[in-house]
Amino acid sequence: MSKRVLIVDDAAFMRMMIKDILSKNGFEVVGEAPDGAQAVEKYKELTPDLVTMDITMPEMDGIAALKEIKQINSDAKVIMCSAMGQQAMVIDAIQAGAKDFIVKPFQADRVIEAIQKVLD
Ligand SMILES: [Mg+2]
């Protein structure tokens, strides 16, 4: 059965790009959210196998959303999507329970590699 993924990013083109990479590699994208608050709601509703989480977003950022998701399910698998220069936030995210991170601009093989490693 294909793994179910929730994609979180405030940029629609980023969500589309990640969705495209995942769909072509046998994953099922079950939902998308444009900010952290909606990400937490969608996580509860959909209970995905994995979340890709942008860091910089309006309403609630990716690190705050990660922390809430980990409170809902301490085993939640969340991969952070960071931009260049966000190393400090990536460290915060890993300490808060993120499983890995991928850096923008995304390379499809790196995205798939990170996701497969986390799901194994
Ligand atoms: Mg963003």
JSON list of C-alpha atoms and ligand atoms in Angstrom, two decimals:
[
{"chain": "A", "resi": 1, "resn": "MET", "atom": "CA", "xyz": [0.00, 0.00, 0.00]},
{"chain": "A", "resi": 2, "resn": "SER", "atom": "CA", "xyz": [1.40, 3.39, -0.88]},
{"chain": "A", "resi": 3, "resn": "LYS", "atom": "CA", "xyz": [2.42, 5.69, 1.95]},
{"chain": "A", "resi": 4, "resn": "ARG", "atom": "CA", "xyz": [0.19, 8.66, 2.68]},
{"chain": "A", "resi": 5, "resn": "VAL", "atom": "CA", "xyz": [1.82, 12.08, 2.80]},
{"chain": "A", "resi": 6, "resn": "LEU", "atom": "CA", "xyz": [0.64, 15.52, 3.95]},
{"chain": "A", "resi": 7, "resn": "ILE", "atom": "CA", "xyz": [2.46, 18.43, 2.26]},
{"chain": "A", "resi": 8, "resn": "VAL", "atom": "CA", "xyz": [2.77, 21.71, 4.16]},
{"chain": "A", "resi": 9, "resn": "ASP", "atom": "CA", "xyz": [4.11, 24.88, 2.52]},
{"chain": "A", "resi": 10, "resn": "ASP", "atom": "CA", "xyz": [2.78, 28.42, 2.17]},
{"chain": "A", "resi": 11, "resn": "ALA", "atom": "CA", "xyz": [3.90, 28.55, -1.48]},
{"chain": "A", "resi": 12, "resn": "ALA", "atom": "CA", "xyz": [1.47, 26.78, -3.80]},
{"chain": "A", "resi": 13, "resn": "PHE", "atom": "CA", "xyz": [4.19, 26.13, -6.40]},
{"chain": "A", "resi": 14, "resn": "MET", "atom": "CA", "xyz": [6.32, 24.41, -3.74]},
{"chain": "A", "resi": 15, "resn": "ARG", "atom": "CA", "xyz": [3.42, 22.15, -2.76]},
{"chain": "A", "resi": 16, "resn": "MET", "atom": "CA", "xyz": [2.86, 21.38, -6.42]},
{"chain": "A", "resi": 17, "resn": "MET", "atom": "CA", "xyz": [6.54, 20.56, -6.96]},
{"chain": "A", "resi": 18, "resn": "ILE", "atom": "CA", "xyz": [6.70, 18.22, -3.94]},
{"chain": "A", "resi": 19, "resn": "LYS", "atom": "CA", "xyz": [3.40, 16.62, -4.89]},
{"chain": "A", "resi": 20, "resn": "ASP", "atom": "CA", "xyz": [4.71, 15.98, -8.38]},
{"chain": "A", "resi": 21, "resn": "ILE", "atom": "CA", "xyz": [7.91, 14.34, -7.08]},
{"chain": "A", "resi": 22, "resn": "LEU", "atom": "CA", "xyz": [5.98, 12.16, -4.61]},
{"chain": "A", "resi": 23, "resn": "SER", "atom": "CA", "xyz": [3.23, 11.13, -7.02]},
{"chain": "A", "resi": 24, "resn": "LYS", "atom": "CA", "xyz": [5.78, 10.05, -9.61]},
{"chain": "A", "resi": 25, "resn": "ASN", "atom": "CA", "xyz": [7.51, 7.89, -7.00]},
{"chain": "A", "resi": 26, "resn": "GLY", "atom": "CA", "xyz": [4.51, 5.95, -5.76]},
{"chain": "A", "resi": 27, "resn": "PHE", "atom": "CA", "xyz": [3.43, 8.02, -2.77]},
{"chain": "A", "resi": 28, "resn": "GLU", "atom": "CA", "xyz": [-0.12, 9.12, -2.14]},
{"chain": "A", "resi": 29, "resn": "VAL", "atom": "CA", "xyz": [-0.49, 12.82, -1.35]},
{"chain": "A", "resi": 30, "resn": "VAL", "atom": "CA", "xyz": [-3.55, 12.84, 0.92]},
{"chain": "A", "resi": 31, "resn": "GLY", "atom": "CA", "xyz": [-3.59, 16.52, 1.78]},
{"chain": "A", "resi": 32, "resn": "GLU", "atom": "CA", "xyz": [-1.95, 19.91, 1.61]},
{"chain": "A", "resi": 33, "resn": "ALA", "atom": "CA", "xyz": [-1.82, 22.84, 4.02]},
{"chain": "A", "resi": 34, "resn": "PRO", "atom": "CA", "xyz": [-0.59, 26.43, 3.50]},
{"chain": "A", "resi": 35, "resn": "ASP", "atom": "CA", "xyz": [0.29, 27.21, 7.14]},
{"chain": "A", "resi": 36, "resn": "GLY", "atom": "CA", "xyz": [1.11, 25.52, 10.42]},
{"chain": "A", "resi": 37, "resn": "ALA", "atom": "CA", "xyz": [-2.33, 25.87, 11.98]},
{"chain": "A", "resi": 38, "resn": "GLN", "atom": "CA", "xyz": [-4.03, 24.16, 9.06]},
{"chain": "A", "resi": 39, "resn": "ALA", "atom": "CA", "xyz": [-1.24, 21.57, 9.04]},
{"chain": "A", "resi": 40, "resn": "VAL", "atom": "CA", "xyz": [-2.09, 20.54, 12.61]},
{"chain": "A", "resi": 41, "resn": "GLU", "atom": "CA", "xyz": [-5.81, 20.28, 11.73]},
{"chain": "A", "resi": 42, "resn": "LYS", "atom": "CA", "xyz": [-5.07, 18.23, 8.61]},
{"chain": "A", "resi": 43, "resn": "TYR", "atom": "CA", "xyz": [-2.71, 16.00, 10.56]},
{"chain": "A", "resi": 44, "resn": "LYS", "atom": "CA", "xyz": [-5.48, 15.16, 13.05]},
{"chain": "A", "resi": 45, "resn": "GLU", "atom": "CA", "xyz": [-8.00, 14.61, 10.28]},
{"chain": "A", "resi": 46, "resn": "LEU", "atom": "CA", "xyz": [-5.83, 12.55, 7.91]},
{"chain": "A", "resi": 47, "resn": "THR", "atom": "CA", "xyz": [-3.26, 10.80, 10.15]},
{"chain": "A", "resi": 48, "resn": "PRO", "atom": "CA", "xyz": [-0.71, 10.64, 7.31]},
{"chain": "A", "resi": 49, "resn": "ASP", "atom": "CA", "xyz": [2.34, 8.35, 7.39]},
{"chain": "A", "resi": 50, "resn": "LEU", "atom": "CA", "xyz": [4.60, 11.35, 6.78]},
{"chain": "A", "resi": 51, "resn": "VAL", "atom": "CA", "xyz": [4.52, 15.14, 6.70]},
{"chain": "A", "resi": 52, "resn": "THR", "atom": "CA", "xyz": [6.77, 17.45, 4.67]},
{"chain": "A", "resi": 53, "resn": "MET", "atom": "CA", "xyz": [6.88, 20.69, 6.64]},
{"chain": "A", "resi": 54, "resn": "ASP", "atom": "CA", "xyz": [8.02, 24.10, 5.41]},
{"chain": "A", "resi": 55, "resn": "ILE", "atom": "CA", "xyz": [9.61, 26.27, 8.12]},
{"chain": "A", "resi": 56, "resn": "THR", "atom": "CA", "xyz": [8.66, 29.85, 7.24]},
{"chain": "A", "resi": 57, "resn": "MET", "atom": "CA", "xyz": [4.88, 30.22, 6.97]},
{"chain": "A", "resi": 58, "resn": "PRO", "atom": "CA", "xyz": [2.19, 32.66, 8.15]},
{"chain": "A", "resi": 59, "resn": "GLU", "atom": "CA", "xyz": [-0.18, 31.97, 11.10]},
{"chain": "A", "resi": 60, "resn": "MET", "atom": "CA", "xyz": [1.96, 29.25, 12.64]},
{"chain": "A", "resi": 61, "resn": "ASP", "atom": "CA", "xyz": [5.47, 28.40, 11.44]},
{"chain": "A", "resi": 62, "resn": "GLY", "atom": "CA", "xyz": [6.69, 24.90, 10.71]},
{"chain": "A", "resi": 63, "resn": "ILE", "atom": "CA", "xyz": [8.55, 24.44, 13.98]},
{"chain": "A", "resi": 64, "resn": "ALA", "atom": "CA", "xyz": [5.51, 25.34, 16.09]},
{"chain": "A", "resi": 65, "resn": "ALA", "atom": "CA", "xyz": [3.36, 23.04, 13.95]},
{"chain": "A", "resi": 66, "resn": "LEU", "atom": "CA", "xyz": [5.93, 20.24, 14.32]},
{"chain": "A", "resi": 67, "resn": "LYS", "atom": "CA", "xyz": [5.79, 20.61, 18.11]},
{"chain": "A", "resi": 68, "resn": "GLU", "atom": "CA", "xyz": [1.98, 20.40, 18.12]},
{"chain": "A", "resi": 69, "resn": "ILE", "atom": "CA", "xyz": [1.99, 17.38, 15.84]},
{"chain": "A", "resi": 70, "resn": "LYS", "atom": "CA", "xyz": [4.52, 15.62, 18.07]},
{"chain": "A", "resi": 71, "resn": "GLN", "atom": "CA", "xyz": [2.19, 16.24, 21.02]},
{"chain": "A", "resi": 72, "resn": "ILE", "atom": "CA", "xyz": [-0.66, 14.61, 19.11]},
{"chain": "A", "resi": 73, "resn": "ASN", "atom": "CA", "xyz": [1.54, 11.67, 18.06]},
{"chain": "A", "resi": 74, "resn": "SER", "atom": "CA", "xyz": [5.06, 11.36, 19.45]},
{"chain": "A", "resi": 75, "resn": "ASP", "atom": "CA", "xyz": [5.88, 8.90, 16.64]},
{"chain": "A", "resi": 76, "resn": "ALA", "atom": "CA", "xyz": [4.82, 11.34, 13.90]},
{"chain": "A", "resi": 77, "resn": "LYS", "atom": "CA", "xyz": [7.26, 11.37, 11.00]},
{"chain": "A", "resi": 78, "resn": "VAL", "atom": "CA", "xyz": [7.95, 14.93, 9.89]},
{"chain": "A", "resi": 79, "resn": "ILE", "atom": "CA", "xyz": [10.60, 16.07, 7.40]},
{"chain": "A", "resi": 80, "resn": "MET", "atom": "CA", "xyz": [11.41, 19.77, 7.40]},
{"chain": "A", "resi": 81, "resn": "CYS", "atom": "CA", "xyz": [11.78, 21.75, 4.18]},
{"chain": "A", "resi": 82, "resn": "SER", "atom": "CA", "xyz": [14.28, 24.52, 4.73]},
{"chain": "A", "resi": 83, "resn": "ALA", "atom": "CA", "xyz": [15.78, 27.31, 2.68]},
{"chain": "A", "resi": 84, "resn": "MET", "atom": "CA", "xyz": [19.46, 28.19, 2.60]},
{"chain": "A", "resi": 85, "resn": "GLY", "atom": "CA", "xyz": [20.57, 29.99, 5.74]},
{"chain": "A", "resi": 86, "resn": "GLN", "atom": "CA", "xyz": [18.03, 28.35, 8.06]},
{"chain": "A", "resi": 87, "resn": "GLN", "atom": "CA", "xyz": [20.52, 26.02, 9.78]},
{"chain": "A", "resi": 88, "resn": "ALA", "atom": "CA", "xyz": [19.66, 27.30, 13.27]},
{"chain": "A", "resi": 89, "resn": "MET", "atom": "CA", "xyz": [15.96, 26.61, 12.69]},
{"chain": "A", "resi": 90, "resn": "VAL", "atom": "CA", "xyz": [16.75, 23.19, 11.27]},
{"chain": "A", "resi": 91, "resn": "ILE", "atom": "CA", "xyz": [18.63, 22.35, 14.49]},
{"chain": "A", "resi": 92, "resn": "ASP", "atom": "CA", "xyz": [15.62, 23.54, 16.53]},
{"chain": "A", "resi": 93, "resn": "ALA", "atom": "CA", "xyz": [13.39, 21.34, 14.40]},
{"chain": "A", "resi": 94, "resn": "ILE", "atom": "CA", "xyz": [15.56, 18.25, 14.80]},
{"chain": "A", "resi": 95, "resn": "GLN", "atom": "CA", "xyz": [15.60, 18.82, 18.57]},
{"chain": "A", "resi": 96, "resn": "ALA", "atom": "CA", "xyz": [11.81, 19.13, 18.48]},
{"chain": "A", "resi": 97, "resn": "GLY", "atom": "CA", "xyz": [11.57, 15.74, 16.79]},
{"chain": "A", "resi": 98, "resn": "ALA", "atom": "CA", "xyz": [11.87, 16.28, 13.04]},
{"chain": "A", "resi": 99, "resn": "LYS", "atom": "CA", "xyz": [13.28, 13.16, 11.42]},
{"chain": "A", "resi": 100, "resn": "ASP", "atom": "CA", "xyz": [15.28, 14.82, 8.65]},
{"chain": "A", "resi": 101, "resn": "PHE", "atom": "CA", "xyz": [15.35, 17.90, 6.47]},
{"chain": "A", "resi": 102, "resn": "ILE", "atom": "CA", "xyz": [15.57, 18.72, 2.79]},
{"chain": "A", "resi": 103, "resn": "VAL", "atom": "CA", "xyz": [16.94, 21.98, 1.46]},
{"chain": "A", "resi": 104, "resn": "LYS", "atom": "CA", "xyz": [15.35, 24.13, -1.23]},
{"chain": "A", "resi": 105, "resn": "PRO", "atom": "CA", "xyz": [15.71, 24.12, -4.18]},
{"chain": "A", "resi": 106, "resn": "PHE", "atom": "CA", "xyz": [14.63, 20.47, -4.05]},
{"chain": "A", "resi": 107, "resn": "GLN", "atom": "CA", "xyz": [16.33, 17.67, -5.93]},
{"chain": "A", "resi": 108, "resn": "ALA", "atom": "CA", "xyz": [13.85, 14.89, -6.54]},
{"chain": "A", "resi": 109, "resn": "ASP", "atom": "CA", "xyz": [16.26, 12.08, -5.68]},
{"chain": "A", "resi": 110, "resn": "ARG", "atom": "CA", "xyz": [17.23, 13.71, -2.38]},
{"chain": "A", "resi": 111, "resn": "VAL", "atom": "CA", "xyz": [13.56, 14.19, -1.44]},
{"chain": "A", "resi": 112, "resn": "ILE", "atom": "CA", "xyz": [12.74, 10.54, -2.16]},
{"chain": "A", "resi": 113, "resn": "GLU", "atom": "CA", "xyz": [15.88, 9.31, -0.39]},
{"chain": "A", "resi": 114, "resn": "ALA", "atom": "CA", "xyz": [15.05, 11.29, 2.77]},
{"chain": "A", "resi": 115, "resn": "ILE", "atom": "CA", "xyz": [11.44, 10.10, 2.80]},
{"chain": "A", "resi": 116, "resn": "GLN", "atom": "CA", "xyz": [12.29, 6.46, 2.26]},
{"chain": "A", "resi": 117, "resn": "LYS", "atom": "CA", "xyz": [14.90, 6.57, 5.00]},
{"chain": "A", "resi": 118, "resn": "VAL", "atom": "CA", "xyz": [12.40, 8.06, 7.45]},
{"chain": "A", "resi": 119, "resn": "LEU", "atom": "CA", "xyz": [9.67, 5.56, 6.57]},
{"chain": "A", "resi": 120, "resn": "ASP", "atom": "CA", "xyz": [11.95, 2.49, 6.85]},
{"chain": "B", "resi": 1, "resn": "MG", "atom": "MG", "xyz": [7.52, 29.21, 3.27]}
]
